[in-house]
CSV table of C-alpha atoms and ligand atoms in Angstrom, one decimal:
chain,number,residue,atom,x,y,z
A,7,MET,CA,0.1,-0.3,0.2
A,8,ARG,CA,1.1,3.5,-0.8
A,9,PRO,CA,-0.4,6.7,-0.3
A,10,ARG,CA,-2.4,8.0,-3.1
A,11,PRO,CA,-0.4,10.8,-5.1
A,12,ALA,CA,-2.3,13.8,-4.9
A,13,LEU,CA,-1.3,15.4,-8.2
A,14,PHE,CA,-2.7,12.5,-10.5
A,15,ALA,CA,-6.3,13.1,-8.2
A,16,VAL,CA,-5.9,16.9,-9.1
A,17,LEU,CA,-8.9,17.1,-11.8
A,18,THR,CA,-8.7,19.3,-14.8
A,19,SER,CA,-11.3,21.9,-15.3
A,20,LEU,CA,-13.6,19.6,-17.6
A,21,ALA,CA,-16.9,21.8,-17.0
A,22,ALA,CA,-14.6,24.7,-18.4
A,23,ALA,CA,-13.1,23.1,-21.4
A,24,ALA,CA,-16.3,21.4,-22.3
A,25,LEU,CA,-18.0,24.6,-22.6
A,26,ALA,CA,-15.1,26.1,-24.6
A,27,ALA,CA,-15.2,22.9,-27.0
A,28,SER,CA,-18.4,23.3,-27.5
A,29,SER,CA,-18.5,26.6,-28.4
A,30,ALA,CA,-17.3,27.5,-32.3
A,31,VAL,CA,-16.1,30.9,-31.3
A,32,ALA,CA,-14.0,29.9,-28.0
A,33,ALA,CA,-14.5,32.9,-25.8
A,34,PRO,CA,-12.9,33.3,-22.6
A,35,PHE,CA,-14.2,31.4,-19.6
A,36,PRO,CA,-13.7,31.1,-15.9
A,37,GLN,CA,-12.0,27.8,-14.9
A,38,THR,CA,-10.3,26.8,-11.7
A,39,ASP,CA,-8.2,23.7,-10.8
A,40,THR,CA,-11.1,22.9,-8.1
A,41,GLU,CA,-13.6,22.5,-10.7
A,42,LYS,CA,-15.1,19.2,-10.2
A,43,ARG,CA,-18.2,19.8,-11.7
A,44,VAL,CA,-18.7,17.7,-15.2
A,45,VAL,CA,-20.7,19.2,-17.9
A,46,ALA,CA,-22.3,15.9,-20.1
A,47,ALA,CA,-20.5,17.0,-23.6
A,48,THR,CA,-21.4,14.5,-26.4
A,49,ASP,CA,-19.3,11.7,-26.6
A,50,THR,CA,-20.4,9.6,-29.6
A,51,ASP,CA,-17.9,7.0,-29.6
A,52,GLY,CA,-17.8,6.7,-25.7
A,53,ASP,CA,-13.8,7.1,-25.3
A,54,SER,CA,-14.2,10.0,-23.0
A,55,LEU,CA,-12.8,12.4,-25.6
A,56,PRO,CA,-15.7,14.9,-26.4
A,57,ASP,CA,-16.7,14.9,-30.3
A,58,THR,CA,-16.2,18.7,-30.3
A,59,TRP,CA,-12.2,17.9,-29.2
A,60,GLU,CA,-12.2,15.1,-31.9
A,61,THR,CA,-13.4,17.2,-34.6
A,62,ASN,CA,-12.1,20.7,-33.7
A,63,GLY,CA,-9.3,20.3,-31.5
A,64,TYR,CA,-8.7,20.8,-27.8
A,65,ASP,CA,-8.1,24.2,-26.1
A,66,ALA,CA,-7.1,23.5,-22.8
A,67,ASN,CA,-7.0,27.3,-21.6
A,68,GLY,CA,-10.1,28.9,-23.5
A,69,ASP,CA,-7.9,31.3,-25.4
A,70,GLY,CA,-9.2,30.4,-28.7
A,71,VAL,CA,-6.3,28.7,-29.6
A,72,VAL,CA,-6.4,24.6,-30.2
A,73,ASP,CA,-3.6,23.5,-28.0
A,74,VAL,CA,-4.0,19.4,-28.8
A,75,ASP,CA,-5.0,19.1,-32.2
A,76,LEU,CA,-6.9,16.0,-32.0
A,77,PRO,CA,-8.2,15.5,-35.5
A,78,GLY,CA,-4.4,16.5,-36.9
A,79,MET,CA,-3.3,13.5,-34.7
A,80,GLY,CA,-6.0,10.9,-36.4
A,81,ALA,CA,-8.8,10.9,-33.8
A,82,ASN,CA,-12.0,10.4,-34.9
A,83,PRO,CA,-15.2,11.2,-32.9
A,84,LYS,CA,-16.8,8.0,-34.1
A,85,LYS,CA,-14.2,5.5,-33.1
A,86,LYS,CA,-12.3,5.0,-30.1
A,87,ASP,CA,-9.2,6.9,-29.5
A,88,LEU,CA,-6.6,6.0,-26.9
A,89,PHE,CA,-3.8,9.0,-26.5
A,90,VAL,CA,-0.3,7.8,-24.8
A,91,GLU,CA,2.8,9.7,-24.4
A,92,MET,CA,5.7,7.6,-23.6
A,93,ASP,CA,8.6,9.2,-21.9
A,94,TYR,CA,11.8,7.2,-21.5
A,95,MET,CA,14.9,6.7,-19.9
A,96,ALA,CA,18.0,5.8,-22.2
A,97,GLY,CA,18.0,2.1,-23.7
A,98,ARG,CA,14.6,1.3,-22.2
A,99,LEU,CA,11.9,2.3,-25.0
A,100,THR,CA,10.7,-0.8,-26.7
A,101,THR,CA,11.4,-1.4,-30.2
A,102,THR,CA,9.2,-0.3,-33.1
A,103,ALA,CA,8.1,-3.7,-33.8
A,104,GLY,CA,6.9,-3.8,-29.9
A,105,LEU,CA,5.3,-0.7,-30.6
A,106,ASP,CA,3.7,-2.1,-33.6
A,107,ARG,CA,2.4,-5.1,-31.4
A,108,ILE,CA,0.8,-2.7,-28.8
A,109,VAL,CA,-1.0,-1.3,-31.8
A,110,GLN,CA,-2.3,-4.6,-33.3
A,111,VAL,CA,-3.7,-5.4,-30.1
A,112,PHE,CA,-5.8,-2.4,-30.1
A,113,ALA,CA,-6.7,-2.7,-33.4
A,114,SER,CA,-8.1,-6.0,-33.3
A,115,ALA,CA,-9.9,-5.6,-30.2
A,116,PRO,CA,-13.5,-7.1,-30.4
A,117,VAL,CA,-15.0,-3.6,-29.5
A,118,GLY,CA,-17.5,-1.8,-31.9
A,119,ASN,CA,-17.7,2.2,-33.1
A,120,PRO,CA,-20.3,4.4,-34.5
A,121,ASP,CA,-18.4,4.3,-37.5
A,122,GLY,CA,-19.2,0.3,-37.8
A,123,SER,CA,-15.6,-0.4,-37.6
A,124,THR,CA,-14.0,-2.4,-34.6
A,125,GLY,CA,-10.9,-1.7,-32.3
A,126,ILE,CA,-9.6,0.9,-30.8
A,127,LYS,CA,-7.0,3.4,-32.2
A,128,ILE,CA,-4.2,4.2,-29.8
A,129,HIS,CA,-1.7,6.6,-30.7
A,130,LEU,CA,1.7,6.1,-29.0
A,131,ASP,CA,4.0,9.1,-29.0
A,132,ALA,CA,7.2,8.4,-28.4
A,133,GLY,CA,8.6,11.9,-30.1
A,134,ALA,CA,11.5,11.6,-32.3
A,135,ALA,CA,12.7,8.3,-31.1
A,136,ARG,CA,10.3,5.6,-33.4
A,137,GLY,CA,9.9,7.6,-36.6
A,138,THR,CA,7.1,9.7,-37.9
A,139,ALA,CA,4.4,6.6,-36.7
A,140,TYR,CA,4.9,7.3,-33.3
A,141,ASN,CA,5.7,10.8,-33.1
A,142,LEU,CA,3.0,13.2,-32.3
A,143,GLY,CA,5.6,15.8,-30.6
A,144,GLY,CA,5.4,15.1,-27.1
A,145,GLY,CA,7.4,11.7,-26.0
A,146,ASN,CA,11.2,12.8,-24.5
A,147,GLU,CA,14.2,10.8,-23.3
A,148,VAL,CA,14.3,11.6,-19.7
A,149,ALA,CA,17.2,11.4,-17.1
A,150,TYR,CA,17.9,8.1,-15.9
A,151,ASP,CA,17.2,7.2,-12.6
A,152,ALA,CA,17.7,3.6,-11.8
A,153,ASP,CA,15.3,3.8,-8.8
A,154,LEU,CA,12.2,6.0,-8.9
A,155,ASN,CA,11.8,6.4,-4.9
A,156,PRO,CA,9.1,7.1,-3.8
A,157,SER,CA,7.8,6.6,-7.1
A,158,ALA,CA,4.7,8.4,-7.0
A,159,THR,CA,6.5,11.4,-6.3
A,160,GLN,CA,9.4,10.8,-8.8
A,161,THR,CA,7.1,10.0,-11.5
A,162,ASN,CA,4.9,13.1,-10.8
A,163,ALA,CA,8.3,15.1,-11.1
A,164,ILE,CA,9.3,13.7,-14.4
A,165,LYS,CA,5.8,13.8,-15.7
A,166,ALA,CA,5.7,17.7,-14.5
A,167,ALA,CA,8.9,18.6,-16.0
A,168,ASN,CA,8.4,16.8,-19.4
A,169,PHE,CA,4.4,16.4,-20.1
A,170,ALA,CA,2.4,19.5,-21.6
A,171,SER,CA,-0.1,20.3,-19.0
A,172,ALA,CA,-2.5,21.2,-21.8
A,173,ARG,CA,-2.4,17.1,-22.7
A,174,LYS,CA,-3.6,16.1,-19.3
A,175,ALA,CA,-7.2,15.9,-20.5
A,176,VAL,CA,-6.1,13.9,-23.8
A,177,PHE,CA,-3.0,11.9,-23.1
A,178,HIS,CA,-2.4,9.2,-20.5
A,179,TYR,CA,1.2,9.5,-19.4
A,180,MET,CA,3.7,6.8,-19.2
A,181,ILE,CA,7.6,6.1,-18.7
A,182,TRP,CA,9.8,3.4,-19.6
A,183,GLY,CA,11.7,3.5,-16.6
A,184,ASP,CA,14.0,0.6,-14.9
A,185,SER,CA,12.8,0.2,-11.4
A,186,TYR,CA,11.1,1.7,-8.5
A,187,ASP,CA,10.8,1.7,-4.7
A,188,GLY,CA,14.0,-0.2,-4.2
A,189,GLY,CA,12.3,-3.3,-5.6
A,190,CYS,CA,11.8,-5.4,-8.8
A,191,SER,CA,8.3,-4.7,-9.6
A,192,SER,CA,7.6,-4.8,-13.0
A,193,GLY,CA,5.3,-1.7,-13.4
A,194,GLN,CA,2.8,0.7,-11.4
A,195,ALA,CA,-0.3,2.5,-12.5
A,196,PHE,CA,-0.7,4.1,-9.2
A,197,ASN,CA,-4.7,3.8,-9.3
A,198,ILE,CA,-7.5,2.1,-11.0
A,199,PRO,CA,-8.7,3.8,-13.2
A,200,ASN,CA,-5.8,6.4,-13.8
A,201,ASP,CA,-3.8,8.3,-16.5
A,202,THR,CA,-0.3,7.6,-15.4
A,203,PHE,CA,2.0,4.3,-15.3
A,204,ILE,CA,5.1,3.2,-15.3
A,205,VAL,CA,7.1,0.1,-17.3
A,206,THR,CA,9.9,-0.8,-14.9
A,207,VAL,CA,11.2,-4.0,-16.4
A,208,GLY,CA,15.1,-2.5,-16.6
A,209,PRO,CA,18.6,-3.7,-16.0
A,210,LYS,CA,18.9,-3.0,-12.5
A,211,CYS,CA,16.7,-6.2,-11.7
A,212,ASN,CA,18.2,-8.0,-14.9
A,213,TRP,CA,14.9,-8.4,-16.2
A,214,ASN,CA,16.5,-8.8,-20.0
A,215,ALA,CA,13.2,-7.4,-21.2
A,216,THR,CA,12.2,-8.7,-24.6
A,217,ASP,CA,9.7,-7.3,-26.6
A,218,ASP,CA,7.2,-9.8,-24.9
A,219,ILE,CA,8.0,-8.4,-21.8
A,220,ASN,CA,8.0,-5.0,-22.6
A,221,VAL,CA,4.6,-5.2,-24.6
A,222,GLY,CA,3.0,-7.6,-21.6
A,223,THR,CA,3.9,-5.1,-19.0
A,224,PHE,CA,2.9,-2.1,-21.1
A,225,ILE,CA,-0.4,-3.4,-21.8
A,226,HIS,CA,-0.7,-4.6,-18.4
A,227,GLU,CA,-0.2,-1.2,-16.8
A,228,LEU,CA,-2.2,0.6,-19.4
A,229,GLY,CA,-5.1,-2.0,-18.3
A,230,HIS,CA,-4.9,-0.4,-14.8
A,231,ASN,CA,-5.0,2.9,-16.4
A,232,ILE,CA,-8.4,1.9,-18.3
A,233,GLY,CA,-10.1,0.3,-15.2
A,234,LEU,CA,-8.8,-3.4,-15.4
A,235,LYS,CA,-7.6,-5.4,-12.3
A,236,HIS,CA,-6.0,-8.5,-11.9
A,237,GLY,CA,-8.9,-10.8,-11.3
A,238,GLY,CA,-11.4,-8.8,-13.4
A,239,THR,CA,-14.3,-7.9,-11.2
A,240,ASP,CA,-11.8,-8.2,-8.3
A,241,ASN,CA,-8.3,-8.4,-7.3
A,242,LEU,CA,-7.9,-12.6,-7.0
A,243,ASN,CA,-4.7,-13.2,-9.6
A,244,TYR,CA,-3.9,-16.4,-11.4
A,245,LYS,CA,-7.4,-17.1,-12.2
A,246,PRO,CA,-7.3,-20.0,-14.6
A,247,ASN,CA,-10.3,-18.6,-16.5
A,248,TYR,CA,-9.3,-15.2,-16.7
A,249,LEU,CA,-7.6,-14.9,-20.2
A,250,SER,CA,-5.9,-11.6,-19.8
A,251,VAL,CA,-2.5,-10.3,-19.8
A,252,MET,CA,-4.1,-8.3,-16.7
A,253,ASN,CA,-3.6,-12.0,-14.8
A,254,TYR,CA,-0.1,-12.5,-13.6
A,255,SER,CA,0.1,-15.9,-15.3
A,256,PHE,CA,0.1,-14.2,-18.6
A,257,GLN,CA,1.4,-10.7,-18.2
A,258,LEU,CA,5.0,-11.9,-19.4
A,259,GLY,CA,4.5,-14.9,-21.0
A,260,GLY,CA,1.2,-14.0,-23.3
A,261,VAL,CA,-2.3,-15.6,-22.8
A,262,LEU,CA,-1.6,-19.3,-24.6
A,263,LYS,CA,-3.8,-20.1,-27.6
A,264,ALA,CA,-5.0,-23.4,-28.3
A,265,ASP,CA,-3.5,-23.2,-31.6
A,266,GLY,CA,0.0,-22.6,-30.2
A,267,THR,CA,0.3,-18.9,-30.7
A,268,LYS,CA,0.1,-16.2,-27.7
A,269,TYR,CA,-2.1,-13.4,-27.2
A,270,TRP,CA,-0.8,-10.1,-25.6
A,271,GLY,CA,-4.2,-8.3,-25.0
A,272,TYR,CA,-7.0,-8.3,-22.6
A,273,SER,CA,-9.7,-11.1,-22.4
A,274,SER,CA,-12.6,-11.3,-24.8
A,275,VAL,CA,-14.6,-14.0,-23.3
A,276,GLN,CA,-15.8,-14.7,-19.5
A,277,PRO,CA,-15.5,-18.5,-19.3
A,278,THR,CA,-17.6,-20.0,-16.2
A,279,SER,CA,-17.3,-19.2,-12.9
A,280,ILE,CA,-14.8,-21.8,-11.1
A,281,ASN,CA,-16.1,-23.0,-7.4
A,282,GLU,CA,-12.8,-24.1,-5.7
A,283,ALA,CA,-15.0,-25.7,-3.2
A,284,ARG,CA,-15.8,-28.2,-5.9
A,285,PRO,CA,-14.3,-27.7,-9.5
A,286,ASP,CA,-15.9,-29.6,-12.0
A,287,GLU,CA,-12.7,-31.3,-13.7
A,288,ARG,CA,-14.6,-32.9,-16.7
A,289,VAL,CA,-15.9,-29.5,-18.1
A,290,GLY,CA,-12.3,-27.6,-18.0
A,291,LEU,CA,-13.3,-23.8,-18.5
A,292,GLY,CA,-16.1,-24.7,-20.8
A,293,SER,CA,-17.1,-24.0,-24.2
A,294,LEU,CA,-15.4,-20.5,-24.2
A,295,GLY,CA,-12.0,-22.0,-23.3
A,296,ALA,CA,-12.1,-23.8,-26.6
A,297,GLY,CA,-9.7,-21.3,-28.2
A,298,TYR,CA,-7.1,-21.1,-25.2
A,299,ARG,CA,-4.7,-23.2,-23.1
A,300,THR,CA,-4.5,-22.5,-19.5
A,301,SER,CA,-2.4,-22.6,-16.4
A,302,TRP,CA,-3.3,-23.5,-12.9
A,303,LYS,CA,-1.9,-24.3,-9.6
A,304,CYS,CA,-1.3,-27.8,-7.9
A,305,PRO,CA,-1.8,-28.3,-4.2
A,306,ASN,CA,2.0,-28.6,-3.8
A,307,GLY,CA,2.9,-25.0,-5.4
A,308,SER,CA,3.8,-26.3,-9.1
A,309,THR,CA,2.0,-24.6,-12.1
A,310,ARG,CA,0.5,-26.8,-14.9
A,311,THR,CA,-0.3,-26.2,-18.4
A,312,THR,CA,-3.2,-27.8,-20.1
A,313,ALA,CA,-1.7,-29.5,-23.3
A,314,GLY,CA,-4.5,-28.9,-25.6
A,315,ALA,CA,-7.7,-26.8,-25.5
A,316,ALA,CA,-9.0,-25.6,-22.3
A,317,ASN,CA,-12.4,-26.9,-23.0
A,318,GLN,CA,-11.6,-30.0,-22.4
A,319,PRO,CA,-11.1,-32.0,-19.0
A,320,ILE,CA,-8.7,-30.3,-16.4
A,321,ASP,CA,-7.0,-32.0,-13.5
A,322,TRP,CA,-7.5,-29.2,-11.4
A,323,ASN,CA,-6.5,-31.0,-8.1
A,324,CYS,CA,-3.7,-32.7,-9.9
A,325,ASP,CA,-4.4,-36.0,-8.5
A,326,GLY,CA,-4.1,-37.9,-12.3
A,327,ASP,CA,-7.8,-37.9,-13.3
A,328,THR,CA,-9.9,-35.6,-14.8
A,329,THR,CA,-13.3,-36.8,-13.3
A,330,ASP,CA,-13.4,-35.1,-9.9
A,331,THR,CA,-16.5,-32.9,-9.2
A,332,THR,CA,-16.5,-32.5,-5.6
A,333,THR,CA,-13.1,-32.4,-4.5
A,334,ALA,CA,-11.8,-28.7,-3.4
A,335,ALA,CA,-8.6,-27.5,-5.3
A,336,ASP,CA,-6.9,-24.1,-4.6
A,337,ILE,CA,-6.1,-23.6,-8.3
A,338,ASN,CA,-5.0,-20.0,-8.3
A,339,GLY,CA,-2.7,-20.7,-5.4
A,340,ASP,CA,-3.9,-18.3,-2.9
A,341,LYS,CA,-4.6,-20.6,-0.1
A,342,THR,CA,-8.0,-19.6,0.1
A,343,THR,CA,-11.1,-21.2,-1.1
A,344,SER,CA,-12.9,-18.7,-3.6
A,345,ILE,CA,-15.6,-18.8,-6.4
A,346,LEU,CA,-13.1,-17.9,-9.3
A,347,ILE,CA,-15.1,-15.3,-11.7
A,348,ALA,CA,-13.8,-14.2,-15.0
A,349,GLN,CA,-14.3,-11.0,-16.7
A,350,ASN,CA,-14.5,-10.1,-20.8
A,351,ASN,CA,-12.3,-7.1,-20.4
A,352,TRP,CA,-12.6,-5.3,-23.4
A,353,ALA,CA,-16.7,-5.0,-22.7
A,354,ASN,CA,-15.8,-3.4,-19.5
A,355,LEU,CA,-13.3,-1.0,-20.5
A,356,VAL,CA,-13.3,2.6,-18.2
A,357,PHE,CA,-12.2,5.5,-20.5
A,358,GLY,CA,-11.5,8.7,-19.0
A,359,GLY,CA,-9.4,7.6,-15.7
A,360,GLY,CA,-7.4,10.4,-13.9
A,361,ALA,CA,-7.4,13.8,-15.8
A,362,VAL,CA,-8.1,12.0,-19.0
A,363,GLY,CA,-11.4,13.0,-20.8
A,364,GLY,CA,-14.2,15.5,-20.1
A,365,GLY,CA,-17.5,13.4,-20.8
A,366,SER,CA,-19.8,11.4,-18.8
A,367,GLU,CA,-17.5,8.7,-17.7
A,368,LEU,CA,-15.7,10.6,-15.2
A,369,GLN,CA,-15.8,9.0,-11.8
A,370,SER,CA,-14.4,8.5,-8.7
A,371,LYS,CA,-11.2,6.6,-8.4
A,372,THR,CA,-10.6,3.3,-7.0
A,373,PRO,CA,-7.2,3.0,-5.4
A,374,ALA,CA,-5.3,-0.1,-6.4
A,375,THR,CA,-5.3,-2.5,-3.5
A,376,GLU,CA,-2.9,-4.6,-5.1
A,377,LEU,CA,-0.1,-1.9,-6.1
A,378,GLN,CA,2.7,-4.8,-5.4
A,379,GLU,CA,3.2,-5.8,-9.4
A,380,LEU,CA,4.5,-8.9,-11.0
A,381,THR,CA,8.3,-9.1,-9.5
A,382,HIS,CA,11.2,-10.3,-11.3
A,383,THR,CA,11.8,-13.1,-8.6
A,384,GLU,CA,8.2,-14.3,-9.1
A,385,TRP,CA,8.6,-14.2,-13.1
A,386,THR,CA,11.7,-16.2,-12.7
A,387,GLU,CA,9.9,-18.8,-10.5
A,388,MET,CA,7.0,-19.0,-13.0
A,389,GLN,CA,9.3,-20.0,-15.7
A,390,HIS,CA,11.6,-22.4,-13.8
A,391,ARG,CA,8.1,-24.7,-12.6
B,408,ZN,ZN1,-1.2,-4.8,-12.3
């Protein structure tokens, strides 16, 4: 647990911004940093960015000059857009191929749009570091700090120095860093939902981060920003039926598909719940598990992975058969007997976390209760089981 960073909780003058954006002639208007009132703004695609911003641009201070040119950056009022400014410490920004993979995960999301398309357009801004496709004029290299400590304070300081304040209603902000708070945690999003996160799979803890690890962790931490948790509806981790990179079982190694490929995004199905008091081995994850394999914990603490599709019988208690229906099994390894409820992440995204957005989705934030993210030690243990 760590204190909620006050800066992240500060709301922009959403009401004033929405009024300005809805006015063809942007006249000066009163604006205060404590304005908490939300004026409903038309947001056809539900991405928390009002149509007027996506059509005309966003005038943060109401001086009649567009400060954030959303249409110029490819925003569409009829298709969900997500903007992320990425700052980076030397050597930590993932490759162009990694950025391409992130874009593709969102582009192929099973999320409908008013323009008839599916998917989410994510706009990643690495400044000049990764070519024009990823240059929206904002990303910067920042001073190398191998240990952001205390993480919230240090992250806020870097953000304040490198991130244009006019962007905070439009862009999520993140840092490709090394490590934080003296530990070896893979990342941090500070709140759920939120507007800021860090990815910290750096050399200090010998992550030797591949594109897989960078991409999985980026999408995981961004997932917290857009409302997703380690257990879907709750914070229970390692649920075999939660087929998402939000689940530690799949953050760094990908969600396992039945065809042998890996998937690096959020869950698009909600398989049936599993009651650990009496899991039915005969049904596996049920019909929605057909396209996937999955991993679960045995009573001795080891991890097993299905050989084939997860709609086939699964030996939840690791006793050598797949016929038990009344034998308790702690299959997510948390030493409690729970009902494991999955989630279709893509159907439950929360746009407008933190200061992002100005539409009707603004809501109170829930402090993350699971702020200790997946560590290098845990990852190493998972690989060696
Ligand atoms: Zn997490």
